Amino acid sequence: MRSVCAVGWGLSVVLALGLGAMGYVFLIRGNVEPYADGRTAVLLLPDERNRVLGEMRGLLEAVQEITVAAAQGDMATVAKSASAVGMAAAEAESPQMIAKLPLEFKRLGMSTHKAFDDLAAFAGTTDDRLEVTARLGGILDNCTSCHAGYRLGLEDADKEK
Ligand code: HEC
């Protein structure tokens, strides 16, 4: 009886460790490998990579529109362009793809969308162009930090190297 119990406990420990390891891979580490230039490559399927890059081009368009609108003092356009890349824009992502992103990547990505929502709300309450520009500059810190640390690779192609 005792030895059966010991086996049961042993199995539970192995299972718990296994689940812990899966949790680590899916929630924290993501599907990554080191890349030659020092960045971390996040490995995705071709469609997923194309979607993320499309989202990135949308972010740059928003930055362009916000910069022009802020310079003209057009806060309604600042708010509209910033909300277009707010949290709502991130909600369509598939859980499978999100599981491949490292925790820090998800954190930077989400805080960027959230910061655009905050900027949209702020633009509705101010006509201070410089403050809007300064806040946009703060958001751009997220862009540059993430770009300094990560690139996007393809799951199969990049794994074989
Ligand atoms: C959470 C990480 C992250 C954040 C935040 C982020 N990016 Fe990116 N971005 C990436 C990665 C990774 C790539 C792909 C780089 C590579 O593979 O070399 C990329 C690529 C791009 C590209 C190229 C798209 C293409 O079609 O090749 C643009 C433009 C871009 N980002 C703009 C932005 C802007 C503007 C912001 C901020 C408003 C931003 N990104 C924030 C991770 C991020």
Tab-separated table of C-alpha atoms and ligand atoms in Angstrom:
chain	number	residue	atom	x	y	z
A	1	MET	CA	0.000	0.000	0.000
A	2	ARG	CA	2.727	2.399	0.993
A	3	SER	CA	4.677	1.790	-2.202
A	4	VAL	CA	1.536	2.384	-4.318
A	5	CYS	CA	1.137	5.667	-2.513
A	6	ALA	CA	4.759	6.536	-3.166
A	7	VAL	CA	4.275	5.791	-6.863
A	8	GLY	CA	1.143	7.968	-6.847
A	9	TRP	CA	3.025	10.849	-5.221
A	10	GLY	CA	5.927	10.335	-7.559
A	11	LEU	CA	3.594	10.549	-10.546
A	12	SER	CA	1.921	13.651	-9.162
A	13	VAL	CA	5.288	15.321	-8.752
A	14	VAL	CA	6.300	14.376	-12.291
A	15	LEU	CA	2.957	15.665	-13.613
A	16	ALA	CA	3.232	18.873	-11.636
A	17	LEU	CA	6.749	19.436	-12.952
A	18	GLY	CA	5.554	18.657	-16.477
A	19	LEU	CA	2.667	21.115	-16.183
A	20	GLY	CA	4.995	23.691	-14.675
A	21	ALA	CA	7.386	23.260	-17.599
A	22	MET	CA	4.518	23.615	-20.097
A	23	GLY	CA	3.282	26.685	-18.277
A	24	TYR	CA	6.787	28.122	-18.441
A	25	VAL	CA	7.061	27.448	-22.175
A	26	PHE	CA	3.581	28.766	-23.006
A	27	LEU	CA	3.282	31.697	-20.641
A	28	ILE	CA	6.791	32.956	-20.066
A	29	ARG	CA	9.368	31.713	-22.537
A	30	GLY	CA	7.247	31.509	-25.721
A	31	ASN	CA	8.410	29.829	-28.929
A	32	VAL	CA	11.822	31.454	-29.262
A	33	GLU	CA	15.438	30.898	-30.128
A	34	PRO	CA	18.521	33.114	-30.043
A	35	TYR	CA	19.282	34.969	-33.289
A	36	ALA	CA	22.751	35.736	-34.706
A	37	ASP	CA	22.550	39.525	-34.170
A	38	GLY	CA	21.824	39.171	-30.451
A	39	ARG	CA	18.034	39.562	-30.673
A	40	THR	CA	15.607	36.805	-29.739
A	41	ALA	CA	13.720	35.291	-32.663
A	42	VAL	CA	10.022	34.638	-31.972
A	43	LEU	CA	9.068	31.721	-34.210
A	44	LEU	CA	5.614	31.878	-35.817
A	45	LEU	CA	3.731	30.334	-38.716
A	46	PRO	CA	3.890	32.362	-41.971
A	47	ASP	CA	0.288	33.630	-41.558
A	48	GLU	CA	0.869	34.627	-37.959
A	49	ARG	CA	4.072	36.459	-38.861
A	50	ASN	CA	2.300	38.281	-41.704
A	51	ARG	CA	-0.491	39.316	-39.342
A	52	VAL	CA	1.922	40.677	-36.740
A	53	LEU	CA	3.894	42.577	-39.415
A	54	GLY	CA	0.625	43.974	-40.809
A	55	GLU	CA	-0.270	45.113	-37.301
A	56	MET	CA	3.167	46.772	-37.071
A	57	ARG	CA	2.624	48.714	-40.282
A	58	GLY	CA	-0.714	49.825	-38.816
A	59	LEU	CA	1.139	51.108	-35.740
A	60	LEU	CA	3.551	53.121	-37.897
A	61	GLU	CA	0.643	54.595	-39.874
A	62	ALA	CA	-1.008	55.627	-36.617
A	63	VAL	CA	2.232	57.277	-35.451
A	64	GLN	CA	2.438	59.166	-38.761
A	65	GLU	CA	-1.195	60.347	-38.555
A	66	ILE	CA	-0.886	61.341	-34.895
A	67	THR	CA	2.318	63.315	-35.551
A	68	VAL	CA	0.746	65.287	-38.409
A	69	ALA	CA	-2.530	65.822	-36.524
A	70	ALA	CA	-0.763	66.923	-33.328
A	71	ALA	CA	1.321	69.456	-35.274
A	72	GLN	CA	-1.919	70.883	-36.694
A	73	GLY	CA	-3.633	70.852	-33.304
A	74	ASP	CA	-6.255	68.456	-34.697
A	75	MET	CA	-7.004	66.506	-31.507
A	76	ALA	CA	-10.032	64.724	-32.960
A	77	THR	CA	-7.781	63.012	-35.522
A	78	VAL	CA	-5.171	62.263	-32.828
A	79	ALA	CA	-7.885	60.519	-30.816
A	80	LYS	CA	-9.274	58.637	-33.820
A	81	SER	CA	-5.887	57.387	-35.065
A	82	ALA	CA	-4.752	56.429	-31.547
A	83	SER	CA	-7.929	54.458	-30.793
A	84	ALA	CA	-7.552	52.562	-34.062
A	85	VAL	CA	-4.451	50.874	-32.566
A	86	GLY	CA	-5.748	50.616	-28.988
A	87	MET	CA	-6.570	47.449	-27.036
A	88	ALA	CA	-9.521	46.652	-29.313
A	89	ALA	CA	-7.076	46.136	-32.195
A	90	ALA	CA	-5.223	43.451	-30.185
A	91	GLU	CA	-8.273	41.425	-29.241
A	92	ALA	CA	-8.486	39.513	-32.518
A	93	GLU	CA	-5.214	37.642	-31.904
A	94	SER	CA	-5.529	33.864	-31.679
A	95	PRO	CA	-4.647	32.167	-28.356
A	96	GLN	CA	-2.333	29.771	-30.259
A	97	MET	CA	-0.295	32.670	-31.568
A	98	ILE	CA	-0.283	34.502	-28.242
A	99	ALA	CA	1.112	31.359	-26.567
A	100	LYS	CA	4.192	31.619	-28.798
A	101	LEU	CA	5.050	35.139	-27.635
A	102	PRO	CA	7.457	35.551	-24.702
A	103	LEU	CA	5.993	37.241	-21.612
A	104	GLU	CA	8.076	40.413	-22.061
A	105	PHE	CA	6.960	40.664	-25.706
A	106	LYS	CA	3.291	40.342	-24.676
A	107	ARG	CA	3.795	42.895	-21.907
A	108	LEU	CA	5.377	45.453	-24.275
A	109	GLY	CA	2.764	44.771	-26.944
A	110	MET	CA	-0.209	45.146	-24.598
A	111	SER	CA	1.203	48.224	-22.884
A	112	THR	CA	1.649	49.815	-26.325
A	113	HIS	CA	-2.010	49.238	-27.260
A	114	LYS	CA	-3.100	50.459	-23.822
A	115	ALA	CA	-0.911	53.577	-24.163
A	116	PHE	CA	-2.619	54.444	-27.469
A	117	ASP	CA	-6.026	54.188	-25.737
A	118	ASP	CA	-4.711	56.499	-23.007
A	119	LEU	CA	-3.419	58.918	-25.642
A	120	ALA	CA	-6.819	58.887	-27.388
A	121	ALA	CA	-8.538	59.692	-24.087
A	122	PHE	CA	-6.011	62.438	-23.325
A	123	ALA	CA	-6.470	64.002	-26.791
A	124	GLY	CA	-10.168	64.361	-25.977
A	125	THR	CA	-9.332	66.588	-22.998
A	126	THR	CA	-6.532	68.847	-24.225
A	127	ASP	CA	-5.294	71.148	-26.961
A	128	ASP	CA	-1.677	70.893	-25.794
A	129	ARG	CA	0.170	69.710	-28.932
A	130	LEU	CA	3.527	69.453	-27.208
A	131	GLU	CA	2.166	67.250	-24.442
A	132	VAL	CA	0.529	64.983	-27.046
A	133	THR	CA	3.846	64.775	-28.909
A	134	ALA	CA	5.723	64.042	-25.674
A	135	ARG	CA	3.306	61.229	-24.835
A	136	LEU	CA	3.665	59.808	-28.330
A	137	GLY	CA	7.443	59.904	-27.798
A	138	GLY	CA	6.937	57.877	-24.629
A	139	ILE	CA	4.961	55.274	-26.579
A	140	LEU	CA	7.772	55.117	-29.172
A	141	ASP	CA	10.069	53.882	-26.369
A	142	ASN	CA	8.026	50.671	-26.410
A	143	CYS	CA	8.509	50.306	-30.166
A	144	THR	CA	12.272	50.766	-30.000
A	145	SER	CA	12.759	48.537	-26.919
A	146	CYS	CA	10.840	45.689	-28.488
A	147	HIS	CA	12.596	46.081	-31.848
A	148	ALA	CA	15.979	46.070	-30.104
A	149	GLY	CA	15.218	42.743	-28.444
A	150	TYR	CA	13.175	40.706	-30.909
A	151	ARG	CA	12.780	39.634	-34.497
A	152	LEU	CA	10.141	37.388	-36.055
A	153	GLY	CA	11.209	34.070	-37.517
A	154	LEU	CA	9.351	31.185	-39.114
A	155	GLU	CA	8.785	28.053	-37.067
A	156	ASP	CA	10.121	25.402	-39.399
A	157	ALA	CA	12.611	27.334	-41.482
A	158	ASP	CA	14.418	28.927	-38.552
A	159	LYS	CA	14.437	25.855	-36.306
A	160	GLU	CA	16.582	23.890	-38.745
A	161	LYS	CA	19.539	26.269	-38.648
B	1	HEC	C1	6.131	43.742	-28.511
B	1	HEC	C2	7.137	44.020	-29.475
B	1	HEC	C3	6.956	45.143	-30.444
B	1	HEC	C4	6.410	46.374	-30.223
B	1	HEC	C5	5.897	46.972	-28.922
B	1	HEC	C6	6.470	47.060	-31.482
B	1	HEC	N1	7.020	46.257	-32.438
B	1	HEC	FE1	7.209	46.691	-34.411
B	1	HEC	N2	8.041	44.894	-34.750
B	1	HEC	C7	8.314	43.948	-33.786
B	1	HEC	C8	9.028	42.839	-34.393
B	1	HEC	C9	9.520	41.599	-33.665
B	1	HEC	C10	9.165	43.138	-35.752
B	1	HEC	C11	9.877	42.301	-36.822
B	1	HEC	C12	11.351	42.650	-36.827
B	1	HEC	C13	12.206	41.630	-37.542
B	1	HEC	O1	11.751	40.498	-37.785
B	1	HEC	O2	13.383	41.970	-37.833
B	1	HEC	C14	8.528	44.441	-35.953
B	1	HEC	C15	8.440	45.075	-37.182
B	1	HEC	C16	7.903	46.334	-37.356
B	1	HEC	C17	7.764	46.986	-38.638
B	1	HEC	C18	8.126	46.394	-40.002
B	1	HEC	C19	6.854	45.763	-40.595
B	1	HEC	C20	7.119	44.976	-41.883
B	1	HEC	O3	6.186	44.862	-42.678
B	1	HEC	O4	8.230	44.453	-42.061
B	1	HEC	C21	7.251	48.225	-38.383
B	1	HEC	C22	6.932	49.312	-39.418
B	1	HEC	C23	7.038	48.338	-36.952
B	1	HEC	N3	7.440	47.159	-36.363
B	1	HEC	C24	6.527	49.452	-36.321
B	1	HEC	C25	6.295	49.539	-34.961
B	1	HEC	C26	5.834	50.738	-34.289
B	1	HEC	C27	5.605	52.075	-34.946
B	1	HEC	C28	5.690	50.415	-32.972
B	1	HEC	C29	5.255	51.261	-31.819
B	1	HEC	C30	4.125	52.126	-31.962
B	1	HEC	C31	6.063	49.013	-32.835
B	1	HEC	N4	6.421	48.536	-34.063
B	1	HEC	C32	6.015	48.344	-31.656
B	1	HEC	C33	7.969	44.003	-32.467
B	1	HEC	C34	7.347	45.082	-31.845
